[in-house]
């Protein structure tokens, strides 16, 4: 057994971003059963950083204080140099980016090029311009370091891994459709039930904000950009669509639910105050759907055969899974493929929350072992 232990791989893990998801990830990582192959070598917040090549001596209760007490400022280029120096046979190095930062995302090609694996729930790198995505693929191919981003779509749900497996085993994807946003899921599950009437749109959005389901500025959810980013990420794993969105999520046909008159409002509080002015508009859409025996759902569609990638407010029958199977902030994704022709493969469950998102990140880390 001693010989096996001495030849087992170890993984030096550097965590950037220690907010809700980052903090939960650290908690889950530090609770990993012994003997753990993981050594936490670095923690970085927006204000300070810790680095110890042989592993930080921190616990679930001490790491916040130790990080806050560090006199060292975060420096991504310095971290790149330090992690690159740790890469050697039998010792893997992993950058876990729990931020939503464009700056960190832009450095993925460099980390990968030097042999540092990248794991992240950060959607920016995979949903922006095609050029950055191509650089990530090329750097990964060159060094053999892997990038894993399960938690960029559906938090901890196995959406990316399911799609990768379908493609890798030779299945042909014909269409993917789903409710990709936990925020939009909650809003329309509450607002549109297939019955006449119901709560006003503005009141549902206001409650969603109070519960922490929306961004501080609800327009950041209602503009559909989050769904467009997820559709971009999904479509790039489908070989025939990899280059279909040169400008990333901005190339996706996206329906914004932000009234034109409110587009310039920078304050979330002001936006919520003005939103009731447009309740009659949303009431009419709900009534029209109910009259047809349908509900409103903000859905994402990747139609491979038609070459259509869109995020839009769609009407679905009251018997459709998007009407009957969803609760709270659930996500539901349907994979229509040649093998799953008669009945689609469905992945459904909690699509938001720090604990499940961190689980998605940790599950990616385990894929390296």
Coordinates of C-alpha atoms in Angstrom, one line a residue:
X1 CA 0.0 0.0 0.0
X2 CA 2.9 2.4 0.7
X3 CA 4.1 2.1 -2.8
X4 CA 0.7 2.9 -4.2
X5 CA 0.3 6.0 -1.9
X6 CA 3.7 7.3 -3.0
X7 CA 2.9 7.1 -6.7
X8 CA -0.7 8.5 -6.4
X9 CA -1.2 11.9 -8.0
X10 CA -1.7 15.0 -5.9
X11 CA -3.6 18.0 -6.9
X12 CA -2.5 21.5 -5.9
X13 CA -5.7 23.6 -5.9
X14 CA -5.8 27.4 -6.1
X15 CA -9.1 29.1 -5.5
X16 CA -9.9 32.6 -6.9
X17 CA -13.2 34.1 -5.7
X18 CA -14.4 33.3 -2.1
X19 CA -17.9 34.7 -2.2
X20 CA -21.1 32.6 -1.8
X21 CA -20.1 29.9 -4.3
X22 CA -16.4 30.1 -3.5
X23 CA -16.9 29.9 0.2
X24 CA -19.2 26.9 -0.2
X25 CA -16.7 25.2 -2.5
X26 CA -13.9 25.7 0.1
X27 CA -16.1 24.2 2.7
X28 CA -16.9 21.1 0.5
X29 CA -13.2 20.7 -0.4
X30 CA -12.0 20.9 3.1
X31 CA -14.6 18.3 4.2
X32 CA -13.4 15.8 1.5
X33 CA -12.7 12.5 3.2
X34 CA -9.1 11.5 4.0
X35 CA -6.8 10.6 2.4
X36 CA -7.6 13.5 0.1
X37 CA -5.6 13.9 -3.1
X38 CA -6.2 17.7 -2.9
X39 CA -3.9 20.3 -1.4
X40 CA -5.3 23.8 -1.1
X41 CA -2.3 26.0 -2.0
X42 CA -3.9 29.4 -2.7
X43 CA -6.9 31.5 -1.8
X44 CA -7.6 34.9 -3.4
X45 CA -10.4 37.4 -2.8
X46 CA -10.7 40.8 -4.5
X47 CA -8.6 42.3 -1.6
X48 CA -6.0 39.7 -0.5
X49 CA -4.4 36.4 -1.3
X50 CA -2.7 33.5 0.4
X51 CA -0.1 31.1 -1.2
X52 CA 1.8 28.2 0.2
X53 CA 3.1 25.7 -2.4
X54 CA 3.0 22.7 0.0
X55 CA -0.6 23.5 1.1
X56 CA -2.2 26.1 3.3
X57 CA -2.8 25.2 7.0
X58 CA -6.4 26.4 7.1
X59 CA -9.6 24.9 8.3
X60 CA -13.3 25.5 7.5
X61 CA -13.4 27.9 10.5
X62 CA -10.1 29.7 10.0
X63 CA -9.6 30.4 6.3
X64 CA -11.6 33.6 6.2
X65 CA -9.7 35.2 9.0
X66 CA -6.3 34.1 7.6
X67 CA -7.2 35.4 4.2
X68 CA -8.5 38.7 5.6
X69 CA -5.3 39.0 7.7
X70 CA -2.9 38.5 4.8
X71 CA -1.0 41.6 3.8
X72 CA -0.6 40.3 0.2
X73 CA -2.7 41.8 -2.6
X74 CA -4.1 39.6 -5.3
X75 CA -2.0 39.5 -8.5
X76 CA -3.2 37.1 -11.3
X77 CA 0.1 37.3 -13.2
X78 CA 2.0 36.3 -10.0
X79 CA -0.4 33.5 -9.4
X80 CA 0.1 32.3 -13.0
X81 CA 3.9 32.2 -12.4
X82 CA 3.6 30.4 -9.0
X83 CA 1.1 27.8 -10.2
X84 CA 3.1 27.1 -13.4
X85 CA 6.2 26.4 -11.3
X86 CA 4.3 23.7 -9.4
X87 CA 3.3 21.7 -12.5
X88 CA 5.4 18.4 -12.7
X89 CA 4.8 14.7 -13.3
X90 CA 2.6 13.2 -10.6
X91 CA 1.5 16.6 -9.4
X92 CA -1.4 18.3 -11.1
X93 CA -2.2 21.9 -10.6
X94 CA -5.8 23.3 -10.8
X95 CA -7.1 26.9 -10.9
X96 CA -10.7 27.1 -9.6
X97 CA -12.2 30.4 -10.7
X98 CA -15.3 31.1 -8.6
X99 CA -15.6 34.7 -9.8
X100 CA -17.7 36.1 -12.7
X101 CA -14.7 38.2 -13.7
X102 CA -13.8 38.9 -17.4
X103 CA -10.1 39.5 -16.3
X104 CA -9.7 36.0 -14.8
X105 CA -11.5 34.4 -17.8
X106 CA -9.2 36.2 -20.3
X107 CA -6.2 34.4 -18.7
X108 CA -7.5 30.9 -19.0
X109 CA -5.5 30.3 -22.2
X110 CA -2.3 31.2 -20.4
X111 CA -3.0 29.0 -17.4
X112 CA -3.8 26.1 -19.7
X113 CA -0.8 26.6 -21.8
X114 CA 1.5 26.2 -18.8
X115 CA -0.3 23.0 -17.8
X116 CA -2.7 24.4 -15.1
X117 CA -6.1 22.8 -15.3
X118 CA -9.0 25.3 -15.1
X119 CA -12.4 24.6 -13.4
X120 CA -15.0 27.2 -13.1
X121 CA -18.7 28.2 -12.9
X122 CA -17.7 31.5 -14.6
X123 CA -19.7 31.8 -17.8
X124 CA -17.6 34.7 -19.3
X125 CA -14.8 32.8 -21.1
X126 CA -17.1 30.2 -22.7
X127 CA -19.9 32.6 -23.8
X128 CA -17.9 35.5 -25.2
X129 CA -16.2 35.9 -28.5
X130 CA -15.4 32.8 -30.4
X131 CA -11.7 33.8 -30.6
X132 CA -11.2 33.4 -26.8
X133 CA -12.9 30.1 -26.8
X134 CA -10.7 28.9 -29.7
X135 CA -7.6 30.0 -27.7
X136 CA -8.8 28.0 -24.7
X137 CA -9.3 24.9 -26.8
X138 CA -5.9 25.3 -28.5
X139 CA -4.0 25.8 -25.2
X140 CA -5.7 22.8 -23.6
X141 CA -4.8 20.7 -26.6
X142 CA -1.2 21.9 -26.6
X143 CA -0.5 21.2 -22.9
X144 CA -3.0 18.5 -22.1
X145 CA -4.4 20.5 -19.2
X146 CA -8.1 20.3 -19.0
X147 CA -10.9 22.9 -18.7
X148 CA -14.1 21.8 -17.1
X149 CA -17.2 24.1 -16.7
X150 CA -20.1 21.9 -15.7
X151 CA -21.4 24.6 -13.3
X152 CA -21.7 27.3 -16.0
X153 CA -25.0 25.8 -17.0
X154 CA -27.6 24.5 -14.5
X155 CA -25.4 24.8 -11.4
X156 CA -24.8 21.2 -10.2
X157 CA -27.0 19.5 -12.7
X158 CA -25.2 17.2 -15.2
X159 CA -26.0 19.2 -18.3
X160 CA -22.6 19.8 -19.8
X161 CA -21.4 16.3 -19.0
X162 CA -24.5 14.7 -20.5
X163 CA -24.1 16.7 -23.7
X164 CA -20.4 15.8 -23.9
X165 CA -21.2 12.1 -23.5
X166 CA -23.9 12.2 -26.1
X167 CA -21.6 13.9 -28.6
X168 CA -18.5 11.8 -27.7
X169 CA -20.4 8.5 -28.2
X170 CA -21.6 9.5 -31.7
X171 CA -25.2 10.5 -31.0
X172 CA -26.6 13.3 -33.1
X173 CA -28.2 16.2 -31.3
X174 CA -31.2 17.5 -33.1
X175 CA -32.5 20.0 -30.6
X176 CA -32.0 21.2 -27.0
X177 CA -34.6 23.2 -25.3
X178 CA -35.0 24.2 -21.7
X179 CA -35.7 26.6 -18.9
X180 CA -32.1 27.6 -18.3
X181 CA -32.5 30.4 -15.8
X182 CA -33.5 29.7 -12.2
X183 CA -34.6 33.3 -11.9
X184 CA -36.9 33.2 -15.0
X185 CA -38.1 29.8 -13.9
X186 CA -39.3 31.1 -10.6
X187 CA -40.9 34.3 -12.1
X188 CA -43.0 32.4 -14.7
X189 CA -43.8 29.5 -12.5
X190 CA -45.4 32.0 -10.1
X191 CA -46.8 34.4 -12.8
X192 CA -48.3 32.0 -15.4
X193 CA -50.1 28.8 -14.2
X194 CA -52.5 28.3 -17.1
X195 CA -55.4 29.8 -15.1
X196 CA -57.0 33.2 -15.7
X197 CA -55.5 36.0 -13.6
X198 CA -52.9 35.8 -10.9
X199 CA -50.4 38.0 -9.3
X200 CA -49.0 41.0 -11.2
X201 CA -45.7 40.6 -13.0
X202 CA -44.1 43.4 -11.1
X203 CA -45.1 41.9 -7.7
X204 CA -43.6 38.5 -8.7
X205 CA -40.4 40.1 -9.8
X206 CA -40.3 42.1 -6.6
X207 CA -40.7 39.0 -4.4
X208 CA -38.1 37.2 -6.5
X209 CA -35.7 40.0 -5.8
X210 CA -36.4 40.0 -2.1
X211 CA -35.8 36.2 -2.0
X212 CA -32.4 36.7 -3.7
X213 CA -33.4 34.9 -6.9
X214 CA -32.7 37.9 -9.1
X215 CA -29.6 40.1 -9.5
X216 CA -29.7 43.3 -7.4
X217 CA -30.9 44.9 -10.7
X218 CA -33.6 42.6 -12.0
X219 CA -33.1 43.9 -15.6
X220 CA -29.8 41.9 -15.6
X221 CA -32.1 38.8 -15.5
X222 CA -35.1 40.0 -17.5
X223 CA -32.9 41.0 -20.5
X224 CA -32.3 37.3 -21.2
X225 CA -28.5 37.6 -21.4
X226 CA -27.9 34.9 -18.8
X227 CA -29.9 32.4 -20.9
X228 CA -28.1 33.6 -24.0
X229 CA -24.8 32.9 -22.4
X230 CA -25.8 29.4 -21.4
X231 CA -27.1 28.7 -24.9
X232 CA -23.7 29.8 -26.3
X233 CA -21.9 27.4 -23.9
X234 CA -24.1 24.5 -24.8
X235 CA -24.0 25.2 -28.6
X236 CA -20.2 25.2 -28.6
X237 CA -20.1 21.6 -27.5
X238 CA -22.1 20.6 -30.6
X239 CA -19.6 20.2 -33.5
X240 CA -21.7 21.7 -36.2
X241 CA -22.5 24.8 -34.1
X242 CA -19.1 25.4 -32.5
X243 CA -18.5 28.5 -34.8
X244 CA -22.1 29.6 -35.1
X245 CA -21.8 32.4 -32.6
X246 CA -18.8 34.6 -33.5
X247 CA -19.7 37.2 -30.9
X248 CA -20.8 34.7 -28.3
X249 CA -24.0 35.4 -26.4
X250 CA -24.5 38.7 -28.3
X251 CA -25.0 36.6 -31.4
X252 CA -27.9 34.7 -29.9
X253 CA -31.4 35.9 -30.9
X254 CA -32.6 37.1 -27.5
X255 CA -36.0 38.5 -26.4
X256 CA -35.5 41.1 -23.6
X257 CA -38.4 41.4 -21.2
X258 CA -37.2 44.8 -20.0
X259 CA -39.6 47.5 -21.2
X260 CA -37.9 49.9 -23.6
X261 CA -38.8 52.8 -21.4
X262 CA -36.9 51.3 -18.4
X263 CA -33.8 50.3 -20.3
X264 CA -31.8 53.3 -19.2
X265 CA -32.5 52.9 -15.5
X266 CA -29.4 52.1 -13.5
X267 CA -30.9 51.6 -10.1
X268 CA -32.6 48.3 -9.2
X269 CA -34.8 50.0 -6.7
X270 CA -36.0 52.6 -9.3
X271 CA -36.6 49.8 -11.8
X272 CA -38.8 47.9 -9.3
X273 CA -40.7 51.1 -8.6
X274 CA -41.5 51.7 -12.3
X275 CA -42.2 48.1 -13.3
X276 CA -45.9 48.2 -12.3
X277 CA -46.5 50.7 -15.2
X278 CA -46.2 47.7 -17.5
X279 CA -48.2 45.1 -15.7
X280 CA -51.2 45.4 -18.1
X281 CA -48.9 44.4 -21.0
X282 CA -47.8 41.2 -19.1
X283 CA -51.4 40.5 -18.0
X284 CA -52.5 40.5 -21.6
X285 CA -49.8 38.0 -22.6
X286 CA -50.8 35.7 -19.7
X287 CA -54.5 35.9 -20.6
X288 CA -53.8 35.1 -24.3
X289 CA -51.8 32.1 -23.3
X290 CA -54.4 30.9 -20.8
X291 CA -57.1 31.2 -23.4
X292 CA -55.1 28.7 -25.5
X293 CA -54.6 26.4 -22.5
X294 CA -51.0 27.4 -22.3
X295 CA -48.5 28.9 -19.9
X296 CA -45.6 31.4 -20.5
X297 CA -42.1 30.2 -20.0
X298 CA -38.8 31.9 -20.8
X299 CA -37.0 29.2 -22.7
X300 CA -33.8 28.6 -24.5
X301 CA -33.7 26.7 -27.8
X302 CA -30.8 25.3 -29.8
X303 CA -32.4 23.8 -32.9
X304 CA -29.4 22.1 -34.7
X305 CA -31.3 21.2 -37.8
X306 CA -32.7 24.7 -38.4
X307 CA -29.6 26.4 -37.2
X308 CA -31.6 28.5 -34.7
X309 CA -30.3 29.5 -31.3
X310 CA -32.7 31.7 -29.4
X311 CA -33.8 32.8 -25.9
X312 CA -37.5 33.8 -25.9
X313 CA -40.8 33.9 -24.1
X314 CA -42.6 30.9 -25.4
X315 CA -46.1 29.4 -24.9
X316 CA -46.3 25.8 -23.7
X317 CA -49.4 23.5 -23.2
X318 CA -50.5 23.1 -19.6
X319 CA -49.6 19.4 -20.0
X320 CA -46.0 20.1 -21.2
X321 CA -43.2 19.3 -18.7
X322 CA -42.2 23.0 -18.7
X323 CA -45.6 23.6 -17.2
X324 CA -46.1 20.5 -14.9
X325 CA -42.6 19.6 -13.7
X326 CA -41.1 22.9 -12.6
X327 CA -41.2 24.3 -9.1
X328 CA -39.3 27.2 -7.5
X329 CA -36.2 28.0 -9.4
X330 CA -35.8 24.6 -11.1
X331 CA -34.0 24.2 -14.4
X332 CA -35.2 21.6 -16.9
X333 CA -33.3 20.7 -20.1
X334 CA -34.6 18.4 -22.8
X335 CA -32.1 16.7 -25.2
X336 CA -33.7 15.6 -28.5
X337 CA -31.3 13.3 -30.3
X338 CA -31.3 10.5 -32.8
X339 CA -31.0 7.9 -30.0
X340 CA -33.5 9.7 -27.8
X341 CA -35.9 10.3 -30.7
X342 CA -39.3 9.3 -29.4
X343 CA -38.9 10.7 -25.9
X344 CA -36.2 13.3 -25.1
X345 CA -33.5 12.8 -22.4
X346 CA -34.5 15.2 -19.6
X347 CA -32.3 16.7 -16.9
X348 CA -34.1 18.6 -14.1
X349 CA -33.5 20.0 -10.7
X350 CA -32.3 23.0 -8.7
X351 CA -30.6 25.3 -11.2
X352 CA -29.4 27.9 -8.7
X353 CA -27.9 28.2 -5.3
X354 CA -24.4 28.2 -3.8
X355 CA -24.4 24.7 -2.4
X356 CA -25.4 23.0 -5.7
X357 CA -23.2 25.3 -7.8
X358 CA -20.2 24.5 -5.6
X359 CA -21.1 20.8 -5.9
X360 CA -20.9 21.1 -9.7
X361 CA -17.4 22.7 -9.4
X362 CA -16.2 20.0 -7.0
X363 CA -17.6 17.2 -9.2
X364 CA -15.4 18.7 -12.1
X365 CA -12.4 18.6 -9.8
X366 CA -13.1 14.9 -9.1
X367 CA -13.1 14.2 -12.8
X368 CA -9.4 15.0 -12.8
X369 CA -8.6 12.3 -10.3

